[in-house]
Coordinates of C-alpha atoms in Angstrom, one line a residue:
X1 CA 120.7 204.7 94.0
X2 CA 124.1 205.3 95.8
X3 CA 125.9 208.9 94.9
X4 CA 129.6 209.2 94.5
X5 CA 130.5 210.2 97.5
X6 CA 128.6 206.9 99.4
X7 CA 130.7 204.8 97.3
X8 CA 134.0 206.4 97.8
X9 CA 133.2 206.2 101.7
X10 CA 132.2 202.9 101.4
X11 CA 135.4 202.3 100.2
X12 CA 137.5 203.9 102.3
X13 CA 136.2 202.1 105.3
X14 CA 136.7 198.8 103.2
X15 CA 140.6 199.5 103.0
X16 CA 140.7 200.5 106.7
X17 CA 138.8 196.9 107.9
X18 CA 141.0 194.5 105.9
X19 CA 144.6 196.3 106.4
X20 CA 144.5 194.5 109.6
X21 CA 144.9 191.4 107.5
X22 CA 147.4 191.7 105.2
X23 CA 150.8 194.2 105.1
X24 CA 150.5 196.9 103.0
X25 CA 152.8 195.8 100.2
X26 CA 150.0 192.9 100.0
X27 CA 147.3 195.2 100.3
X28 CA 149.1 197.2 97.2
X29 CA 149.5 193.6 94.8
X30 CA 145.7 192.8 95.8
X31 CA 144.2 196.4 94.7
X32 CA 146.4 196.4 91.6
X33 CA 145.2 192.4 90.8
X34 CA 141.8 194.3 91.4
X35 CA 142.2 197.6 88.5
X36 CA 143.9 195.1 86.3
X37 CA 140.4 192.8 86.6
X38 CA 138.5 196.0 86.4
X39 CA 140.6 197.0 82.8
X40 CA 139.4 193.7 81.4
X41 CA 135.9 193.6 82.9
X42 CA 135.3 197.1 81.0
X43 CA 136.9 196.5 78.0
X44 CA 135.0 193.1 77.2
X45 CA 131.6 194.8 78.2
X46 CA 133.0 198.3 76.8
X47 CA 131.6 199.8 80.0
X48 CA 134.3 202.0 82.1
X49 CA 133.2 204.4 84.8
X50 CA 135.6 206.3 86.7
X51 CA 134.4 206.0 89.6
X52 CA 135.3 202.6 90.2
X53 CA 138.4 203.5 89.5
X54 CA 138.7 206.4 92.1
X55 CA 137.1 203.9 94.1
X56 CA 139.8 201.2 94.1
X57 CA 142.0 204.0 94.9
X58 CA 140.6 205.0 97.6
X59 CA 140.5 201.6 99.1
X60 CA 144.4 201.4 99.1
X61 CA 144.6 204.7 100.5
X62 CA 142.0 203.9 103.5
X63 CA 144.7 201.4 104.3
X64 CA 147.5 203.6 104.0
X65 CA 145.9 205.9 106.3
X66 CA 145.4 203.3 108.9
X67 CA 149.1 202.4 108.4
X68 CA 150.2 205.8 109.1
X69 CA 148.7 205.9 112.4
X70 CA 149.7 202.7 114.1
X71 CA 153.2 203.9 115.5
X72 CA 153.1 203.9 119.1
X73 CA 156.5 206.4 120.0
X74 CA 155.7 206.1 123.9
X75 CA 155.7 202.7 124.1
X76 CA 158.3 202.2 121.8
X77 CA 160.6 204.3 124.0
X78 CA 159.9 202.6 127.1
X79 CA 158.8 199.2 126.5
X80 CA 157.6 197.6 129.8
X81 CA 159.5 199.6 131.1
X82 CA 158.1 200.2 134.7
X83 CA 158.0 204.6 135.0
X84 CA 156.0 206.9 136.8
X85 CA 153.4 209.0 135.1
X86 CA 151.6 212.0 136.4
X87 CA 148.5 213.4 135.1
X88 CA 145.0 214.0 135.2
X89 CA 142.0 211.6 135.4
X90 CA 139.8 212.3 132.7
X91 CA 137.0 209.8 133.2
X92 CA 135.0 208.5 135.9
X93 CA 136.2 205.5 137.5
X94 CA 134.4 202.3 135.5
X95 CA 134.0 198.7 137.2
X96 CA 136.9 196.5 136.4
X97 CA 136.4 193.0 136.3
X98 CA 140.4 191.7 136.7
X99 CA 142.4 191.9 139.3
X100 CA 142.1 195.6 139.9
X101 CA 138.7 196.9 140.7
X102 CA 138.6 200.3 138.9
X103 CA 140.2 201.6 135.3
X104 CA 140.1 205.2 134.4
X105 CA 141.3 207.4 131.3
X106 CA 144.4 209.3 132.4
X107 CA 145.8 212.0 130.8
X108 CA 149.7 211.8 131.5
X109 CA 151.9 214.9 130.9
X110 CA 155.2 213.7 132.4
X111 CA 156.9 210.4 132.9
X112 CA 159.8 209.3 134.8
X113 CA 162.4 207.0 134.5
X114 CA 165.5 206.3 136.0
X115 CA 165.0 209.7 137.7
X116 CA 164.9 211.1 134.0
X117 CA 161.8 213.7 133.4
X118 CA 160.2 213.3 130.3
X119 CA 157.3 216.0 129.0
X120 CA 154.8 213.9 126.7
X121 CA 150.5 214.1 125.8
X122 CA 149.3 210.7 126.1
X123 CA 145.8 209.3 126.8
X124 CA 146.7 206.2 128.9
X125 CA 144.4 203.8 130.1
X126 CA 145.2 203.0 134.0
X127 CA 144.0 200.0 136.4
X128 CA 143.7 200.6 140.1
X129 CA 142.3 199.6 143.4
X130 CA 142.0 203.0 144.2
X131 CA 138.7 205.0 143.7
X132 CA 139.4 208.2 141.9
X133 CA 137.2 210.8 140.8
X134 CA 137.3 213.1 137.8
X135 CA 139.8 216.1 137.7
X136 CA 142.3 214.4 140.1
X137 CA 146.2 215.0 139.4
X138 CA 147.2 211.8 140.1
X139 CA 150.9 210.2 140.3
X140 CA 151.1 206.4 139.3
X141 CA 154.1 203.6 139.3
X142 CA 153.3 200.7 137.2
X143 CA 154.7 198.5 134.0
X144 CA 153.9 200.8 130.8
X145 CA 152.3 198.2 128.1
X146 CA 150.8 198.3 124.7
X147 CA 146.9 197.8 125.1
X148 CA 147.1 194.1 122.8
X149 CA 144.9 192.9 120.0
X150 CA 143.0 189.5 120.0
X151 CA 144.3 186.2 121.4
X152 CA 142.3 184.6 118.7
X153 CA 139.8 185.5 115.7
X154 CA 136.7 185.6 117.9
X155 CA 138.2 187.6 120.3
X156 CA 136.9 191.2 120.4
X157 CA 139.8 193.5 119.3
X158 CA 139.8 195.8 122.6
X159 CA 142.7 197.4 121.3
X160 CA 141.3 198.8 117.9
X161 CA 138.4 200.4 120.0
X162 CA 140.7 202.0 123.2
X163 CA 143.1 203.4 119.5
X164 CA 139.8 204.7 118.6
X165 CA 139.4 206.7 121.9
X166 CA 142.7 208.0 122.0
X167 CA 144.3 205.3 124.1
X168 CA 147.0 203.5 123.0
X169 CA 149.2 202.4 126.2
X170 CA 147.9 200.7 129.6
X171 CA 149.5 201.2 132.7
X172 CA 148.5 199.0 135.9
X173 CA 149.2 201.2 138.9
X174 CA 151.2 199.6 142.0
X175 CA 151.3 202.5 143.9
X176 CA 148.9 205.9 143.3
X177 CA 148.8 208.8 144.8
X178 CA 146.7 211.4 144.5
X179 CA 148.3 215.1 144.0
X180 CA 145.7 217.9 143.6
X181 CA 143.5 218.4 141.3
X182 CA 143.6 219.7 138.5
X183 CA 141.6 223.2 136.8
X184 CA 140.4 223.6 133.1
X185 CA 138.5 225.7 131.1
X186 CA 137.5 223.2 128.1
X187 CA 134.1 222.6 127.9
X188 CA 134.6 219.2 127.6
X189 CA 136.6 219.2 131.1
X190 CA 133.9 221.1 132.4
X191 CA 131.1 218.8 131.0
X192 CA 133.2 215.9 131.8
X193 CA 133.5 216.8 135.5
X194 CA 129.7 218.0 135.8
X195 CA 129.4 214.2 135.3
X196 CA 131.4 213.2 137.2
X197 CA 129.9 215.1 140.4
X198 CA 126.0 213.9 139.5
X199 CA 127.5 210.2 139.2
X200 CA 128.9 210.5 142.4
X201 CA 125.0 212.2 143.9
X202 CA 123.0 209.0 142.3
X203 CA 125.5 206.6 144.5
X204 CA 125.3 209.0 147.8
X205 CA 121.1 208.3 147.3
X206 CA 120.8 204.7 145.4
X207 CA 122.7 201.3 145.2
X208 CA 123.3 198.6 142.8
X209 CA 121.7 198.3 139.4
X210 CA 119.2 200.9 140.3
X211 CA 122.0 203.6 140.4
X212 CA 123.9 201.8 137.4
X213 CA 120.4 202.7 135.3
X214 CA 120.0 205.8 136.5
X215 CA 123.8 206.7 135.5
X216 CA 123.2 204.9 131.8
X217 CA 120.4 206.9 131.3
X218 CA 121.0 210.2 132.5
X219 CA 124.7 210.2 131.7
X220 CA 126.0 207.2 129.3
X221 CA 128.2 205.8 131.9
X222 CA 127.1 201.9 131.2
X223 CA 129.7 200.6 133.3
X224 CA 128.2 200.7 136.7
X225 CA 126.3 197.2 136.1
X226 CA 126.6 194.0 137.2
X227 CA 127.0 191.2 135.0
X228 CA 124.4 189.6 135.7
X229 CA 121.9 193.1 135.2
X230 CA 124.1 193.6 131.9
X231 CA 123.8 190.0 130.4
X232 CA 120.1 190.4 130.6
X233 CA 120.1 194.2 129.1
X234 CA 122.2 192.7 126.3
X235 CA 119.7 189.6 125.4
X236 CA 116.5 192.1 126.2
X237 CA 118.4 194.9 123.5
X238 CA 117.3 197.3 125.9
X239 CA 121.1 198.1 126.8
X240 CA 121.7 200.4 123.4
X241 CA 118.7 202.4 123.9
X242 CA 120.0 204.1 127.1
X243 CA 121.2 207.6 126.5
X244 CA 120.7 207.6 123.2
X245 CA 121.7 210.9 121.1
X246 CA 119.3 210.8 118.6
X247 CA 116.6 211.0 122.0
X248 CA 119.7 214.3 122.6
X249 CA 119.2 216.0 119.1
X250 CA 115.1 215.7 119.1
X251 CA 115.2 217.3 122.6
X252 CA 117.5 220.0 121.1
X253 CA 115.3 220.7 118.4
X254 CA 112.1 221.0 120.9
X255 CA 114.0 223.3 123.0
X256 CA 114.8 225.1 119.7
X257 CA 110.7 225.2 118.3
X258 CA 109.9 226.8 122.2
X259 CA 112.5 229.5 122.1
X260 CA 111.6 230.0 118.1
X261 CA 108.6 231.3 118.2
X262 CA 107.6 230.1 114.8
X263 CA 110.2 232.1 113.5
X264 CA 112.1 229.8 111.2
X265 CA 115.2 231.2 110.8
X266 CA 115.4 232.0 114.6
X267 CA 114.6 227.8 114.8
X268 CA 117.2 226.8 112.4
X269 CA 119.8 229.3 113.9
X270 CA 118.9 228.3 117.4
X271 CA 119.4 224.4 116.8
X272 CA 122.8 224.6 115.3
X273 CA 124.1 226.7 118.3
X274 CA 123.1 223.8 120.4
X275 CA 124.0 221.2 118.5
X276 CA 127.6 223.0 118.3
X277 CA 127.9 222.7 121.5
X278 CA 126.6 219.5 121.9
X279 CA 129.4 218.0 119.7
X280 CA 131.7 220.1 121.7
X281 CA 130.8 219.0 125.4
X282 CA 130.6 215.2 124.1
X283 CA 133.5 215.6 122.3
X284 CA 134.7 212.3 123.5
X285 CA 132.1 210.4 121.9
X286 CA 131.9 209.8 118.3
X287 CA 128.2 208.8 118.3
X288 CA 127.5 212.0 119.8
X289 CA 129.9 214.3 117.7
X290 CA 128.3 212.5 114.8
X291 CA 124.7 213.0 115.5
X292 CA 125.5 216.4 115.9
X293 CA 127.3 217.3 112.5
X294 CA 124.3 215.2 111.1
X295 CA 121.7 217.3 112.5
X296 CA 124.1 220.5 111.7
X297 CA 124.4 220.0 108.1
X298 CA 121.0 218.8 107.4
X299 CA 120.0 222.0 107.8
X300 CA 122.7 223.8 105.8
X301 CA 122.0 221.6 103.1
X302 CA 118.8 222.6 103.4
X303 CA 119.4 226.5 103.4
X304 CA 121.3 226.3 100.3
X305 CA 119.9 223.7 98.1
X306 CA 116.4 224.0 99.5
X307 CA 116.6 220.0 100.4
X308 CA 119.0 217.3 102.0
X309 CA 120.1 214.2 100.6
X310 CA 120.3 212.7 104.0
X311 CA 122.6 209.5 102.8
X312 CA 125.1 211.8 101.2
X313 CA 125.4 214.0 104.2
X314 CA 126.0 211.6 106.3
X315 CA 128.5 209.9 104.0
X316 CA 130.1 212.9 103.9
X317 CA 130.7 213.2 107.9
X318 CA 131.5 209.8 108.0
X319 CA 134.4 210.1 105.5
X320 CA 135.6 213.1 107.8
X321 CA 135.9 211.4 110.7
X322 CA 137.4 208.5 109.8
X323 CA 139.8 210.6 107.6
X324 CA 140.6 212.2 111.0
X325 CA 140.8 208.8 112.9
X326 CA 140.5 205.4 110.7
X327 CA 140.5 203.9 114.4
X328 CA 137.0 204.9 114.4
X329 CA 136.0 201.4 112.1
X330 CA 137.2 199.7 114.6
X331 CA 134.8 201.4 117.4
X332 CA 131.5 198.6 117.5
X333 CA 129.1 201.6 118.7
X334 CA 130.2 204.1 116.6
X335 CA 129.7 201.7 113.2
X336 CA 126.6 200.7 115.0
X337 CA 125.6 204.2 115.1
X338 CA 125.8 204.8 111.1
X339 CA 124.5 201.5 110.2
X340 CA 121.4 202.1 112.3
X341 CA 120.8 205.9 110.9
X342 CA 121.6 204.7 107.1
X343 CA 118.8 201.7 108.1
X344 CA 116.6 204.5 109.0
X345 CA 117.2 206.9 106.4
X346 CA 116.5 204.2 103.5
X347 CA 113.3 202.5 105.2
X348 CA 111.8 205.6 106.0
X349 CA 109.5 206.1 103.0
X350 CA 108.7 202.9 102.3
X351 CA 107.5 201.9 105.7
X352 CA 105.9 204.9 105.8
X353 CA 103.9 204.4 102.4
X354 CA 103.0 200.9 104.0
X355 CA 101.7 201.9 106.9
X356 CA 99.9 205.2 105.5
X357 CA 96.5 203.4 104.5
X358 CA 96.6 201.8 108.5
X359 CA 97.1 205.6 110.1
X360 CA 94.3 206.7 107.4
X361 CA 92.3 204.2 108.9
X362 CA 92.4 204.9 112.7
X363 CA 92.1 208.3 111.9
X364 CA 88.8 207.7 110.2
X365 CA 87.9 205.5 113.1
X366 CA 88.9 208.1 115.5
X367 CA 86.7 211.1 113.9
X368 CA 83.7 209.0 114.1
X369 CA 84.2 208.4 117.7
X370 CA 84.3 212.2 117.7
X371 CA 80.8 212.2 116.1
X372 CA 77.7 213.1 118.6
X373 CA 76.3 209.4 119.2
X374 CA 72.9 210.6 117.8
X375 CA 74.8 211.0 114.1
X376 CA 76.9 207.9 114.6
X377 CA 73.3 205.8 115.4
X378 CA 71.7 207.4 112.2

């Protein structure tokens, strides 16, 4: 039922969720306590598969990698240290319910301290009273702290989801000043600041909740809502359905059929452009960059086998990105996201072989309705 390559992804992302518990000497005792097990297990039952070998192996490693990439050289260098950063704002300014109204993404490229200069390329996540929009060069004075991890066990780990996004280091701003603003050519910039300006239209024109939907909708920004709105989205489960990228991909592949012409290969060709640069505009959200691979190599897979495992395609894109960033596990919409499509792809046939003889059945009833009502009185 589950290929190798499910497995080994399935473990990899099982060594990246329990390093957080246990040091990575620890981590190495429990997966040896675990082969040694194995070694026995198969040698009683004289059944011994390499795979779950590999797989145990692969489980350490997952936590290895997640070890690797939990230094934090900026904050290290200046802990609490109170600097000045300058950089650009790189998101649009989201609700803040602390003591400072409004937190943005900024992209620092030099900090100061005691009048020493210091060239860095850190995502840093900045609180404010100030109302900035997207593209600003901005100059901030604040404390430089580590984003931390849960007070307690039922705490959400906000940290493990910012690392995910980049972000590492928070800086609350005392004083910020606004600079310029700053010019790229990245489409994600570009994309990003598109956004930014249609976020800013929808407030000129509405208020409230109804311009908070209208954002979540049209442009994912679910941060515009009050609590109050959001708590009942979040009991109703209506709040994950807005701006949705599998709603993203079908559209692509409708714009795709109109401009194919029934031309298959002019279809196929046409959908991965745009699903290419999907990924690449969105590049700042995993769901999206994810849908868009899926869709990508769907139809590779496709083209060279002449079908598509689904499962193992996505397993294998899932593996990637989390061998690029294990921070990803921690991210609750991204694992959201694969657990949803892997529910889909499994319960797709069945469901559909249950609810076959009920379609058959309406459409019966719906030809007879067609029938002249002389025939259907006979």
């Amino acid at each position: 039922m589950f290929s190798t390559i499910m497995i080994f992804t399935a473990s990899f992302i099982c060594g990246i969720l329990i390093s957080p518990y246990m040091s990575l000497t620890m981590l190495a005792i429990f997966m040896a306590i675990l082969l040694v097990f194995y070694s026995i297990i198969a040698l009683l039952t004289k059944k011994f598969t390499l795979t779950a070998v590999i797989a145990i192996i692969i489980c350490f490693l997952g936590g290895v990698r997640i070890y690797l990439g939990s230094g934090n050289k900026l904050y290290y260098t200046f802990p609490e240290k109170y600097v000045t950063v300058s950089g650009t704002v790189e998101s649009s300014a989201t609700k803040s319910y602390g003591e400072y109204k409004y937190r943005y993404i900024l992209r620092a490229d030099t900090l100061e301290y005691l009048d020493k200069k210091y060239k860095i390329n850190e995502k840093i996540l900045l609180k404010s009273d100030q109302n900035m929009n997207f593209g600003k060069y901005v100059c901030a004075r604040g404390f430089l702290s580590e984003i931390s991890g849960p007070k307690n066990e039922l705490e959400y780990d906000y940290s493990r989801y910012y690392k995910s996004l980049g972000i590492r280091n928070r800086l609350t701003a005392y004083e910020l000043t606004q600079l310029g603003e700053t010019k790229s050519y990245y489409p994600s910039f570009i994309i990003g600041k598109f956004k930014d300006n249609i976020k800013n239209k929808i407030f000129s024109v509405y208020s409230g909740d109804d311009a908070a939907l209208l954002c979540a909708v049209l442009l994912g920004d679910k941060s515009e809502f009050s609590s109050e709105y959001k708590t009942k989205l979040l009991q109703t489960g209506v709040l994950h359905t807005l701006y949705s990228p599998y709603a993203h991909i079908s559209l692509i592949f409708l714009i795709a059929s109109l401009f194919a012409f029934k031309d298959r290969q002019r279809y196929e060709t046409i959908a991965v452009i745009f699903c290419i640069l999907y990924a690449v505009c969105n590049s700042t959200s995993p769901n999206m960059v994810k849908s868009a691979y899926l869709a990508m190599l769907i139809i590779f897979s496709r083209k060279i086998y002449g079908f598509s495992d689904k499962l193992q395609v996505l397993s294998v894109i899932v593996f990637i990105m989390t061998l690029l960033d294990p921070n990803l596990c921690f991210n609750s919409g991204f694992m959201m996201s694969v657990i949803s499509t892997v529910v889909v792809f499994t319960s797709y046939k069945p469901v559909q072989q249950i609810l076959a003889p009920v379609f058959k059945k309406a459409r019966i009833r719906s030809l007879r309705i067609k029938q002249p009502i002389t025939r259907c009185l006979a």
